Every structure is written in C-alpha cells, then in structure tokens.
Coordinates of C-alpha atoms and ligand atoms in Angstrom, one line a residue:
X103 CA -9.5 19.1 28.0
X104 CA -7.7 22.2 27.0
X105 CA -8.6 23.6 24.0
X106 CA -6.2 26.9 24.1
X107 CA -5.5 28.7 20.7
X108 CA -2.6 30.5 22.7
X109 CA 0.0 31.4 20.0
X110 CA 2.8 28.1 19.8
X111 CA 6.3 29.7 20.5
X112 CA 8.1 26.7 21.5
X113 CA 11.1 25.7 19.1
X114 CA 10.9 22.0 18.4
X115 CA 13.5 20.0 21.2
X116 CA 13.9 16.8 19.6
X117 CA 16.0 15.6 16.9
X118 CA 15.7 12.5 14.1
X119 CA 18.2 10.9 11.6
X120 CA 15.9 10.4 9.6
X121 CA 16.7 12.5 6.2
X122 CA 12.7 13.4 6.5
X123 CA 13.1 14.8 9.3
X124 CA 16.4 16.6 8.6
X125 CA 17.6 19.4 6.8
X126 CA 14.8 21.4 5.3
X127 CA 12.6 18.4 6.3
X128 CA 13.1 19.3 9.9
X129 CA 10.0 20.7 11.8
X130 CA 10.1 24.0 13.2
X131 CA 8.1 24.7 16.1
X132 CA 7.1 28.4 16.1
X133 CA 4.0 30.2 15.1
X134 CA 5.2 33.5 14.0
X135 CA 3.7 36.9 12.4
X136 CA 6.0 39.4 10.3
X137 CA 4.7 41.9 8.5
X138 CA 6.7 44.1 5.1
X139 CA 8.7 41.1 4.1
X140 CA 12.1 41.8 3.1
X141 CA 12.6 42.2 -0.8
X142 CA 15.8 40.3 -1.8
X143 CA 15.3 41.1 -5.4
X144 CA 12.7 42.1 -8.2
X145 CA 9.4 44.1 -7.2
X146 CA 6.3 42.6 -5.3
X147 CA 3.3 43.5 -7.8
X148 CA 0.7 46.2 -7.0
X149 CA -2.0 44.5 -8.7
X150 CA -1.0 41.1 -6.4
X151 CA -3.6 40.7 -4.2
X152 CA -4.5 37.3 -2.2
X153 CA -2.7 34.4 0.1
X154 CA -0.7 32.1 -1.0
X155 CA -1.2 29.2 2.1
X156 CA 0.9 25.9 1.4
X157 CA 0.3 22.8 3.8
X158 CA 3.2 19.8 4.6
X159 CA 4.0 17.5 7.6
X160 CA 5.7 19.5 10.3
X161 CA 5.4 17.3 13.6
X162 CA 5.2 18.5 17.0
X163 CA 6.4 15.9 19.0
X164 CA 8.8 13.1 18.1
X165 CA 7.2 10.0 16.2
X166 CA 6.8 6.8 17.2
X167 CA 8.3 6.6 13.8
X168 CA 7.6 7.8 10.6
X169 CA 6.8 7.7 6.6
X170 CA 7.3 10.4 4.5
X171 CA 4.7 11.5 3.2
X172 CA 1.7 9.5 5.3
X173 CA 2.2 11.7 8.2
X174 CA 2.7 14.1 10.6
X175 CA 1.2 17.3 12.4
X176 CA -0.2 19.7 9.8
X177 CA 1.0 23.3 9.3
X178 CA 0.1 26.3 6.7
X179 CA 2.8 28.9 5.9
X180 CA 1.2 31.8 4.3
X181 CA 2.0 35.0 2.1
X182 CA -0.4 37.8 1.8
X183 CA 0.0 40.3 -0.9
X184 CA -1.5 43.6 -0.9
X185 CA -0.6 46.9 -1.9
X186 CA 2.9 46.3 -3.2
X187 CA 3.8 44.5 0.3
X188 CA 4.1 41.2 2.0
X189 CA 3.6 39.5 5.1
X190 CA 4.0 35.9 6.6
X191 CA 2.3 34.1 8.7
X192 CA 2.4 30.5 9.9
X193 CA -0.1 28.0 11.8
X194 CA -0.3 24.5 13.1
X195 CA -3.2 22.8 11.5
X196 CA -5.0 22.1 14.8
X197 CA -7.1 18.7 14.7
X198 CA -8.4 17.2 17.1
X199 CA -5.4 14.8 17.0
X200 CA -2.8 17.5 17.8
X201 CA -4.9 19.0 20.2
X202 CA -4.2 15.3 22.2
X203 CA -1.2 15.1 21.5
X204 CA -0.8 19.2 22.7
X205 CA -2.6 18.3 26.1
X206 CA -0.6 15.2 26.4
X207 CA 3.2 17.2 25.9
X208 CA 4.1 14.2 23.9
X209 CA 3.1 12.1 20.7
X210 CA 0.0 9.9 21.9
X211 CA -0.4 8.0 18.2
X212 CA 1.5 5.5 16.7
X213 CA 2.6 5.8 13.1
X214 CA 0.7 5.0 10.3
X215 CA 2.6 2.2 9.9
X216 CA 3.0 1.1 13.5
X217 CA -0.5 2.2 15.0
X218 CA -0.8 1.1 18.5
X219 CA -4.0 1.7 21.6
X220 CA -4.3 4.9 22.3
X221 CA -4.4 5.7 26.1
X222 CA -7.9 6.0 26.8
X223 CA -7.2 8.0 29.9
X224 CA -5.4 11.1 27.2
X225 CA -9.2 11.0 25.6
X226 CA -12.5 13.4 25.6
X227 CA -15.4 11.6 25.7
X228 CA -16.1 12.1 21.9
X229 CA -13.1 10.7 21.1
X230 CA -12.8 7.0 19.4
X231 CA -10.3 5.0 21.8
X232 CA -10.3 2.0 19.3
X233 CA -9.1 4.7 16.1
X234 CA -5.3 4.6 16.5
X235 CA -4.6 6.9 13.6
X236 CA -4.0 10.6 14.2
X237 CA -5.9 12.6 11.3
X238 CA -3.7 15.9 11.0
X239 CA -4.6 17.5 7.9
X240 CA -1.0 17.6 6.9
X241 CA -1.1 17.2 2.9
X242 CA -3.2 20.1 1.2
X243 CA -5.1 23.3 1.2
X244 CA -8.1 24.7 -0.8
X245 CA -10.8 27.0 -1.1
X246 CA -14.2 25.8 -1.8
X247 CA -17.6 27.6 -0.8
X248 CA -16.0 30.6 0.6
X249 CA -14.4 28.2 3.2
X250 CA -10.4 27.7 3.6
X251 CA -9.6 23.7 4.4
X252 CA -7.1 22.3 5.5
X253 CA -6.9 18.0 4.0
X254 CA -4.7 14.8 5.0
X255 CA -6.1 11.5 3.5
X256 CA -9.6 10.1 4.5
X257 CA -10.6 12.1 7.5
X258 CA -12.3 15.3 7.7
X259 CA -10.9 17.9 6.1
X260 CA -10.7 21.2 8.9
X261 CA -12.2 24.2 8.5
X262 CA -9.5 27.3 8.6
X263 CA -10.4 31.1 9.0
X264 CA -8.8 34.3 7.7
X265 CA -6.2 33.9 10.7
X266 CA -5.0 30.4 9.3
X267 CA -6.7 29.6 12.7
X268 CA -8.1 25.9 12.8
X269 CA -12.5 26.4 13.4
X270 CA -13.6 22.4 13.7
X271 CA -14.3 19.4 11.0
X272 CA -16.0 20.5 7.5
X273 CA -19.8 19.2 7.8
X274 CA -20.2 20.2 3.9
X275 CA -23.7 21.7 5.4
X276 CA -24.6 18.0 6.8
X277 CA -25.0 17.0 10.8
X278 CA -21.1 15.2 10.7
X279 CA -17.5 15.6 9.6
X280 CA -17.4 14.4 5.8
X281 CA -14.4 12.6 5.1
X282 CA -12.1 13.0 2.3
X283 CA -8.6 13.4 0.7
X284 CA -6.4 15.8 0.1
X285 CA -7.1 15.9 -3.6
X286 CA -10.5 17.0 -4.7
X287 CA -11.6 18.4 -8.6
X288 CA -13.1 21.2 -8.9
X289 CA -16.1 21.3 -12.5
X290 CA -15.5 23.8 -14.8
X291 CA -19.0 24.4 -15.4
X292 CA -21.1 24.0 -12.5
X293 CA -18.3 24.4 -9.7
X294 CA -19.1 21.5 -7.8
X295 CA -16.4 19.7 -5.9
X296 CA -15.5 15.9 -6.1
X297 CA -14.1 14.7 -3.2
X298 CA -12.7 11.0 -2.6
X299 CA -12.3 9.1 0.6
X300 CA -11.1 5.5 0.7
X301 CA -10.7 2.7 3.0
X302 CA -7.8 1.2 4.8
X303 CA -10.0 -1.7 5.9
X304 CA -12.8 -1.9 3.3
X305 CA -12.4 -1.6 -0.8
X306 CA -15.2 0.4 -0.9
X307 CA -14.2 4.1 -2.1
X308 CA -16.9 6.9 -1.5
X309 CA -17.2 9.8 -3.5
X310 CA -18.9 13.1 -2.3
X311 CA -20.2 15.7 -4.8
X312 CA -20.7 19.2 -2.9
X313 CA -21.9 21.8 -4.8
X314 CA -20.4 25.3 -5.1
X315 CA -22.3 27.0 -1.8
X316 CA -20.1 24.2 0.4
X317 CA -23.2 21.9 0.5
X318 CA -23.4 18.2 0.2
X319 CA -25.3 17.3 -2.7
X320 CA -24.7 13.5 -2.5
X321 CA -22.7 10.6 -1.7
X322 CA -21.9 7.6 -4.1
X323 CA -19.9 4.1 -3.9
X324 CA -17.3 2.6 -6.4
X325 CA -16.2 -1.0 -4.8
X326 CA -12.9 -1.6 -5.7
X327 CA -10.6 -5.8 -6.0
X328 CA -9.0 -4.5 -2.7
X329 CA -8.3 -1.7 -0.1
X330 CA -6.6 0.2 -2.3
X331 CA -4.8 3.9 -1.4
X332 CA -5.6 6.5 -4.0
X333 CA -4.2 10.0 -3.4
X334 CA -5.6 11.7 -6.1
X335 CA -8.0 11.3 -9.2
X336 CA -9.0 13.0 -12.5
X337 CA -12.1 15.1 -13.0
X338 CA -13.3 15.3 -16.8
X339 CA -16.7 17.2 -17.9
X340 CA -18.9 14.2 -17.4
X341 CA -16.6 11.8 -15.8
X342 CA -14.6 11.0 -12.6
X343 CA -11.5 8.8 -13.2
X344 CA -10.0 6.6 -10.6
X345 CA -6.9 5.0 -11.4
X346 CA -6.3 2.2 -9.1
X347 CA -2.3 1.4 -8.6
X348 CA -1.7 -2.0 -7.0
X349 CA -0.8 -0.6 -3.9
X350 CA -3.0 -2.4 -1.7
X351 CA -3.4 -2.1 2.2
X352 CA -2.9 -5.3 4.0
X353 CA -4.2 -5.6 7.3
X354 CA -2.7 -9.0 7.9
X355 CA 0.6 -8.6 6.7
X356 CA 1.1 -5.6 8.9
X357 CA -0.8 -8.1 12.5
X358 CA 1.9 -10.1 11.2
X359 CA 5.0 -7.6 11.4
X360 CA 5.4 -6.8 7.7
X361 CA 4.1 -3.6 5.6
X362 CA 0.3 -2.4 5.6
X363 CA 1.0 -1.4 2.7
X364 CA 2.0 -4.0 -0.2
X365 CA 2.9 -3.7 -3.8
X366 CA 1.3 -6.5 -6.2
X367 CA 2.0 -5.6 -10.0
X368 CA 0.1 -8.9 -10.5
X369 CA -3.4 -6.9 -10.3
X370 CA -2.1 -4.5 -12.6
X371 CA -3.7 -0.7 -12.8
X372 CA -7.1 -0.4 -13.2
X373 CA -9.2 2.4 -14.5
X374 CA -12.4 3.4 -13.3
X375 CA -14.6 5.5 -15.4
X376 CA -17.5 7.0 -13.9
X377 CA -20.5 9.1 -15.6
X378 CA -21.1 12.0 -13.3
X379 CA -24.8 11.7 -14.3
X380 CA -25.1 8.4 -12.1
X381 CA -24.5 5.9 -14.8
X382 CA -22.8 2.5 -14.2
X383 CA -19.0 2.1 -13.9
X384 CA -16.8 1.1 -17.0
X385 CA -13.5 -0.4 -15.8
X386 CA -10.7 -0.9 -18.2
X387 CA -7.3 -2.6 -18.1
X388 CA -3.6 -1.4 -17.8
X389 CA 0.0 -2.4 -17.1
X390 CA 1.1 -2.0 -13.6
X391 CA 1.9 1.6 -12.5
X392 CA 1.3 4.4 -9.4
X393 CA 0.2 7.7 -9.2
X394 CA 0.3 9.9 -6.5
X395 CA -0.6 12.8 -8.0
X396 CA -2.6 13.7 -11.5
X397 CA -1.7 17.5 -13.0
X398 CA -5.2 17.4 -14.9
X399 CA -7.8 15.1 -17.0
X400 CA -10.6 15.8 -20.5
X401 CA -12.4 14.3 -23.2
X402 CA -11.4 14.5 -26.3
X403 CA -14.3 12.6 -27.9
X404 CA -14.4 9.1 -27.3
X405 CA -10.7 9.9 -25.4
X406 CA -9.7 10.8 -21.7
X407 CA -6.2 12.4 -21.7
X408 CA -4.5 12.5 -18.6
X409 CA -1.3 14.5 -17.9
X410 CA 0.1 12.9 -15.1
X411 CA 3.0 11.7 -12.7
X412 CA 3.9 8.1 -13.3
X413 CA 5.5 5.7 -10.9
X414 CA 6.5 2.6 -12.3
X415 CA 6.7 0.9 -8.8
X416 CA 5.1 2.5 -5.6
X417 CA 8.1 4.6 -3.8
X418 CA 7.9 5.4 -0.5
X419 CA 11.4 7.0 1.4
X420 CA 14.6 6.9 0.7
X421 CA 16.4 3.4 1.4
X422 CA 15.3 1.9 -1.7
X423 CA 17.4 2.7 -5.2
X424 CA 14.9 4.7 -7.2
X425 CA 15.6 3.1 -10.4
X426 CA 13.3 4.7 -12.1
X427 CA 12.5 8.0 -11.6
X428 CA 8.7 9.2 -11.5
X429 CA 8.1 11.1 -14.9
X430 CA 5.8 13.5 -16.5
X431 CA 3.3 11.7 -18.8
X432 CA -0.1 11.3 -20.7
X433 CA -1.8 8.7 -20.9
X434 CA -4.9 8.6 -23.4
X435 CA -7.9 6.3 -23.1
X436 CA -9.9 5.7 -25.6
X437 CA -13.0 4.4 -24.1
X438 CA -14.4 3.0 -26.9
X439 CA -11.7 0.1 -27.7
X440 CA -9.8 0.3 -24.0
X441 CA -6.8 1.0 -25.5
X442 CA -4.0 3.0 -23.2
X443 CA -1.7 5.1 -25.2
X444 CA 1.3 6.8 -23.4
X445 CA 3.6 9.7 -24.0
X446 CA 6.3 11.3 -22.3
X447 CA 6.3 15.4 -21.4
X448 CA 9.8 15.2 -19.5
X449 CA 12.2 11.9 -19.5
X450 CA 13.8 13.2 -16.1
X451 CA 12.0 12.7 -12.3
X452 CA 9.1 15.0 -11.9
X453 CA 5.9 15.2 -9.4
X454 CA 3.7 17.6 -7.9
X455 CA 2.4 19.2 -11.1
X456 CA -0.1 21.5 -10.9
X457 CA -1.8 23.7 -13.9
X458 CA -3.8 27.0 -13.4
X459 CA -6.5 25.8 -11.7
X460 CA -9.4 27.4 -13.6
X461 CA -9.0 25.1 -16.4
X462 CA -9.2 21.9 -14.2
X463 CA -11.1 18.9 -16.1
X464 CA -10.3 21.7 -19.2
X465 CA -7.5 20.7 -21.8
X466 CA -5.1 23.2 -19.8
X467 CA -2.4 23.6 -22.1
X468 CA 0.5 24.1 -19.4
X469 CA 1.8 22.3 -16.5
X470 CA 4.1 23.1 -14.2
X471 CA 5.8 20.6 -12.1
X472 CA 9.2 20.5 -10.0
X473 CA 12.3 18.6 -10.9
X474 CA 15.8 17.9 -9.7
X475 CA 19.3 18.6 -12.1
X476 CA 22.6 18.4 -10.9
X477 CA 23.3 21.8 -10.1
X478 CA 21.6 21.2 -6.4
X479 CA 24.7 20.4 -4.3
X480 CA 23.6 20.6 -1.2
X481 CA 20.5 18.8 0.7
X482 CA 20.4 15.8 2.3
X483 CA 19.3 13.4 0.0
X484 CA 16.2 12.9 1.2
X485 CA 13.4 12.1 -1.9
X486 CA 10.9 14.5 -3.1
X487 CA 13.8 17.0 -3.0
X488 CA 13.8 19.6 -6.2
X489 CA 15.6 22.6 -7.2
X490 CA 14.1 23.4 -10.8
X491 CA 10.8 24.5 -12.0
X492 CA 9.2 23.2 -15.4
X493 CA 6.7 24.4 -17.8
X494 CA 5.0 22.0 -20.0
X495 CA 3.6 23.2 -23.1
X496 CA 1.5 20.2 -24.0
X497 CA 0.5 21.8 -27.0
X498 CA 3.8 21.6 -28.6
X499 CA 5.7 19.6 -26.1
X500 CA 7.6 22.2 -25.3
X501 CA 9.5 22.5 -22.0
X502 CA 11.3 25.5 -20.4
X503 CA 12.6 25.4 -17.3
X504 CA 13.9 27.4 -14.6
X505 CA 17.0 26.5 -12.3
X506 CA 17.1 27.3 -8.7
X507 CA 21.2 25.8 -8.9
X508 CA 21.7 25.0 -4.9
X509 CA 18.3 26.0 -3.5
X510 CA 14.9 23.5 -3.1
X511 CA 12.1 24.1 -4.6
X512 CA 8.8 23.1 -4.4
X513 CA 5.3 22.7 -5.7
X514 CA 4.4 25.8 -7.6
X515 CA 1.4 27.2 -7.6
X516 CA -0.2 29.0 -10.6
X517 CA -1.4 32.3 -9.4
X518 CA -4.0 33.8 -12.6
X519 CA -3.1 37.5 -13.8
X520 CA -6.5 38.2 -15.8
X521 CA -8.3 35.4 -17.7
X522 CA -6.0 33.9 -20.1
X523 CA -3.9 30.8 -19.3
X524 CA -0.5 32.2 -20.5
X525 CA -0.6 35.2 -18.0
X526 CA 0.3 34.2 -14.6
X527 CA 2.9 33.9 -12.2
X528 CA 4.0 31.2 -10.1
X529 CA 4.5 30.7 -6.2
X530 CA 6.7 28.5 -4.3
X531 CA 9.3 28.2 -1.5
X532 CA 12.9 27.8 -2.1
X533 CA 15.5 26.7 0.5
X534 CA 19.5 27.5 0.9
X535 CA 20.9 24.7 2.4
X536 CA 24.4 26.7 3.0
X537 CA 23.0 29.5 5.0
X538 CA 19.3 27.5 6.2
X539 CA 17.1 30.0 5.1
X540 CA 13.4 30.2 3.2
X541 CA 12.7 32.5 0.5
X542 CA 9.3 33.2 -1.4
X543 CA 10.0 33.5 -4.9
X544 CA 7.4 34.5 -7.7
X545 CA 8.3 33.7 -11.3
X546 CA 6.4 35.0 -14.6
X547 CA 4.7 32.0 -16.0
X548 CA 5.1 33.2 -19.4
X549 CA 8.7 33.0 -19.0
X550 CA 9.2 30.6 -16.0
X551 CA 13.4 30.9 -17.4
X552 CA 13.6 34.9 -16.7
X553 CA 14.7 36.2 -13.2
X554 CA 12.2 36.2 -10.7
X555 CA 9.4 38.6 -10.5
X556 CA 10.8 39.2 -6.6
X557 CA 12.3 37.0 -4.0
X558 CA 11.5 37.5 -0.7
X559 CA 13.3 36.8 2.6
X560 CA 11.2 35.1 5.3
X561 CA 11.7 35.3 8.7
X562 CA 11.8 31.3 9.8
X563 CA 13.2 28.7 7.9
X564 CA 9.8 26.9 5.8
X565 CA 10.4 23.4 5.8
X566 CA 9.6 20.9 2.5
X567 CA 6.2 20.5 2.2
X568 CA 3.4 19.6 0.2
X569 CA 0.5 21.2 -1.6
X570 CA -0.4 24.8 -1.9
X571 CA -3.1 27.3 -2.9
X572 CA -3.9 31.0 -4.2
X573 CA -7.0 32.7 -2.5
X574 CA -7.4 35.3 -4.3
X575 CA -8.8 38.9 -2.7
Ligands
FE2_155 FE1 -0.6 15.0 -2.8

C-alpha cells in the first residue's frame, strides 16, 4: 500500500451542484506553501507569534453523495506569524481513510448516509472491511499535551506535526487509537481534557479524561434512551454536561431506505449532569431542542449556565425552510429544583461561538460567534454561510458587531494578547464571492467594530470550513 507524503498538487477535476460543494464550499485540491503574505491593509503585529490552523471538509474525490457537515476529506489551512510576517500553508488531513481512497484514485466509501461494502480487495490487512465509514478528521483542530490533532466525530483523532503533516492515530499514551469528537473541554484548573465519543449503533456514550501530559487517565460510561449524536458538550469545574437533542440514529429506518438520522421531539432534551469526581449521574428534563455547538458552561452555585447555540429543530442542508434560525442563548439549570431558564444574547441566526479559550468551564464574559445580515449579496445560499462577526458581552448583554458587507466569514478564533480577557484579537477567513478570493483578517477584540488589525491576501482560495485554533509560540 502506498503510504507517499509527496506534496498533493493536483487541482480538484470534478464538479457538484450541490451548494456545499459550490462556491466557497468547493474543495480545492492543492497543497501549497507561500511565505511574506501580502498585506492588503493594517499592520501584522510584531509581538504576534503562533499558528493559526482551521480544519473543514474539503473532499478529494467526488462523493458517493454527501451531508454537509458529516463529511468529507479533512484539510488544515494555516497562518504563522512571526516577526511582523506571515505565511500559509495548507494540508490534507491524511487518515487512513484518505490514504485508500488516495491509492484507490477514486472515493472508495459511501456517504455517511448511504454507507455501502467497501471493496476488500482496496484494503491493508489492518483494515476493517465490515466499517463502511471513512473517518477523515474533517471538523476541528486542538492542541493538547504538546501534540497538534486533527478530530471528526467518534474516530481517532490524528496526530499532526509542525509541518501540518499527518503522524498516525492519537494513542493518549495507551496501546490503541482513542476515539473521540471533535469537541473536547479543556479544566481550568488541572488541565485535563474531556473528550466524548458516542455511538451510531449503541446508546452508550464514553467519555475519556486525559490528563495534561496527553495521557489517558481513565475511561467512563453514560448510557443514554437511544443512539443519540452529540457534537459537543459543556465542561463546568466539577461537572461534565451532556445535553441530549432528540436526534436519534436509526439503523432501521435507514436498512429500510429512509434517514439514519431521525428527529423525535417526543423524547424531548435531556440533560446529563455528571460529577467529575465519579459520582452517579443526575438527569433532568427539558423541551425539545439541538445543539451543535456550546460557546462555554459554570457553576454558579446550585446553577449551570450555559451560553449556547440553540436549534429548535435539528437542521441539516439547505432544502428545508429554516424557519427558525439557530440563536445565541443561555440556558441556566438550577440543579437543585430542575428548573431550565432561558435567555436570548442575539435574536438573529448565529453558530460557531467560541470564547477565549483560557476561560473554558470559567464564566468567560465574551463570546464571539458569526452571523449573517443583509448586506452579503453574493454566495450561494448554501447554510452555515456568515458575513458578520459578534461580540457578546454577557455581562451586560451587550452586542457589537462587525460587518464584512459582501465577504464570508467564519468561526473566529480568539487569539490571547497578555492575560486579561478583554485583550485579544480575533482570527478568521473571509471570502469575496465577486473576485473568488480568501483573505486572513485579524480584528481587535476589544473593538471587534473598528477596521481590521491587517487583512491579508492568500494565495489559494480557502474554502468554508469549520473549527479553528491558536498555537501559540
Ligand atoms: Fe463543531
């Protein structure tokens, strides 16, 4: 089996109608290097020095078909600061998925929704011929013991070097590939990671706690009603928080030609509350919503207040009327009665927030999430499209904002200047859909609504993509 790290310069050949694979959702092909990126505006920082890698689906070959955002070939776009200059670089995430499917010249898996036998004759002998999903580490990126990972959802998250080169699974220090998702908390105080892997088949959910040197300190179980898909959960001081959206997977109703994934608002959202010590589960009661993504979780006494995106239905694509938009909320617990209070941060459609990092499981006072106004006139209405940056202040409800008018945005990361939360900037890719081309812009989080820090051209087109992350150094 080849296992070649030669440099990818083929363009991508194939073309889709689907808006997810259009536009600026359209792979690109090319691994490239360009060093002293060109500085459309502003002044890169002297005192800016780390990577800022973001991960999203970029697939090689054409799909059997295809779901934004369950799928596709991995790839991290990278900026590295240093010295007052810039440089990109960009990477397939190379599992041992694409590595078939690289061999092979053409895609080998079905799509998550349409898996189908994999032929055992493009397989190495390590390889399981009865697992027809491709794992492609498409979704996130993170630091954690010193090591750089690449994550999808439930399979082992890949070890990347300095290079964004791909090394082999994570073993968190253990003889086998841990599996795990794409979101994973991070404790204030002791550093450990939490990291969550569920079940497509089985409503058991596992949890991993690795401590900060990258080593697995143990492995629990929380059974769940029902397969259930969880992207993301909340991390307090001395809890872990699942909330369980009735988006169950059916393994039936797909053998029988319908979705594996179904929504039934009839089990409603439950909440899982678990002591971090090892104590025993509390479950508690709510009205039927989704999230994909949680900006951050604490106690507040007897309370556990969660900023959050809320979907009031599970949304998936584009064919659908998204009646209701999924907004920026909280939602407080109180654990002692079960009562669920909400509130609203922003009444228009928001998602991927993040917060500065640090202050995870912390009551981080800002968030900063993505949305869409009217001034984006181009694009191709594809969802999860945004042109605007927000800053929450959930202090005093605050909101300030900053419009991109006829460019994408993305999920921004918060990149710490010193120790206080105010002082930062944040990161993201924007897109031009009249003249195709990427730029790296950097705003000052303490005024998100002043021109950018710098703007920077890139050299390829970066396509729409997911979740992001500063290494520092
Ligand atoms: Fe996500």
């Amino acid at each position: 089996m080849c296992m070649s790290r030669e440099r990818i310069t083929e363009t991508i050949a194939w073309q889709s109608a689907d808006p997810h694979l259009t536009g600026n959702f359209a792979p690109i092909g090319s691994e490239i290097d360009a060093e002293g990126l060109e500085v459309i505006s502003g002044r890169i920082p002297e005192d800016l020095l780390g990577t800022y890698i973001r991960n999203g689906p970029n697939p090689r070959y054409e799909p059997v078909s295809y779901n934004y955002p369950l799928e596709g070939d991995g790839m991290l776009h990278a900026i590295r600061f240093e010295g007052g200059k810039a440089s990109y670089r960009n990477r397939y995430v190379r599992t041992r998925g694409f590595e078939i499917e690289h061999q092979a010249g053409h895609a080998v898996f079905g799509g998550v929704m349409t898996p189908r036998p994999v032929d055992p004759a493009l397989l190495g002998p390590e390889d399981d011929p009865d697992n027809p999903f491709k794992a492609s580490a498409f979704i996130g990126v993170m630091q954690h013991g010193g090591q750089l990972l690449a994550l999808g959802e439930c399979e082992p998250a890949w070890e990347i070097g300095p290079d964004l080169e791909t090394r082999g699974p994570w073993t968190a220090g253990t003889d086998a590939p841990i599996l795990m998702g794409a979101h994973n908390r991070v404790h204030p105080v002791t550093g450990d990671l939490y990291a969550l892997s569920y079940d497509f088949a089985s409503p058991t959910v596992t949890l991993h706690h690795v401590g900060r040197d990258g080593k697995l300190r143990r492995s629990f179980d929380i059974t769940l009603a029902a397969p259930s898909m969880i992207h993301d959960f909340v991390l307090t001081e001395r809890h872990l928080v699942l909330l369980i959206g009735p988006l169950v997977f059916d393994m039936e109703a797909m053998m029988s030609g319908g979705s594996m994934l179904q929504w039934k608002p009839e089990m409603g959202t439950r909440i899982a509350v678990q002591p971090l010590d090892g104590g025993a589960v509390t479950w508690y009661e709510a009205e039927p919503f989704f999230v994909f993504h949680f900006a951050n979780g604490f106690e507040r006494g007897s309370d556990i207040v969660i900023d959050y995106v809320r979907h009031q239905k599970l949304y998936l694509g584009y064919g659908e009327p998204n009646t209701q938009p999924p907004t920026l909320q909280r939602l407080v617990l109180d654990t002692g009665t079960g009562r669920v209070r909400e509130q609203a941060w922003f009444d228009k459609v928001a998602e991927f927030p993040r917060i500065d990092d640090r202050r995870n499981a912390l009551a981080a006072r800002y968030v900063y999430s993505p949305t869409l106004t009217d001034t984006l006139t181009g694009g191709n209405g594809a969802s999860a499209t945004f042109n605007c940056l927000l800053r929450i202040d959930t202090e005093t409800g605050d909101v300030s904002a900053h419009d991109f008018g006829n460019r994408i945005a993305g999920e921004a990361v918060f990149i710490p200047r010193g120790e206080a939360e105010t002082a930062g900037w944040l990161a993201t890719y924007l897109y031009d859909p009249e003249t195709q081309t990427s730029e790296f812009v950097l705003l000052d989080a303490e005024g998100v609504g002043d021109e950018p820090i710098v703007r920077l051209r890139l050299p390829q087109r970066v396509p729409q993509g997911l979740h992001g992350t500063w290494v520092p150094g």
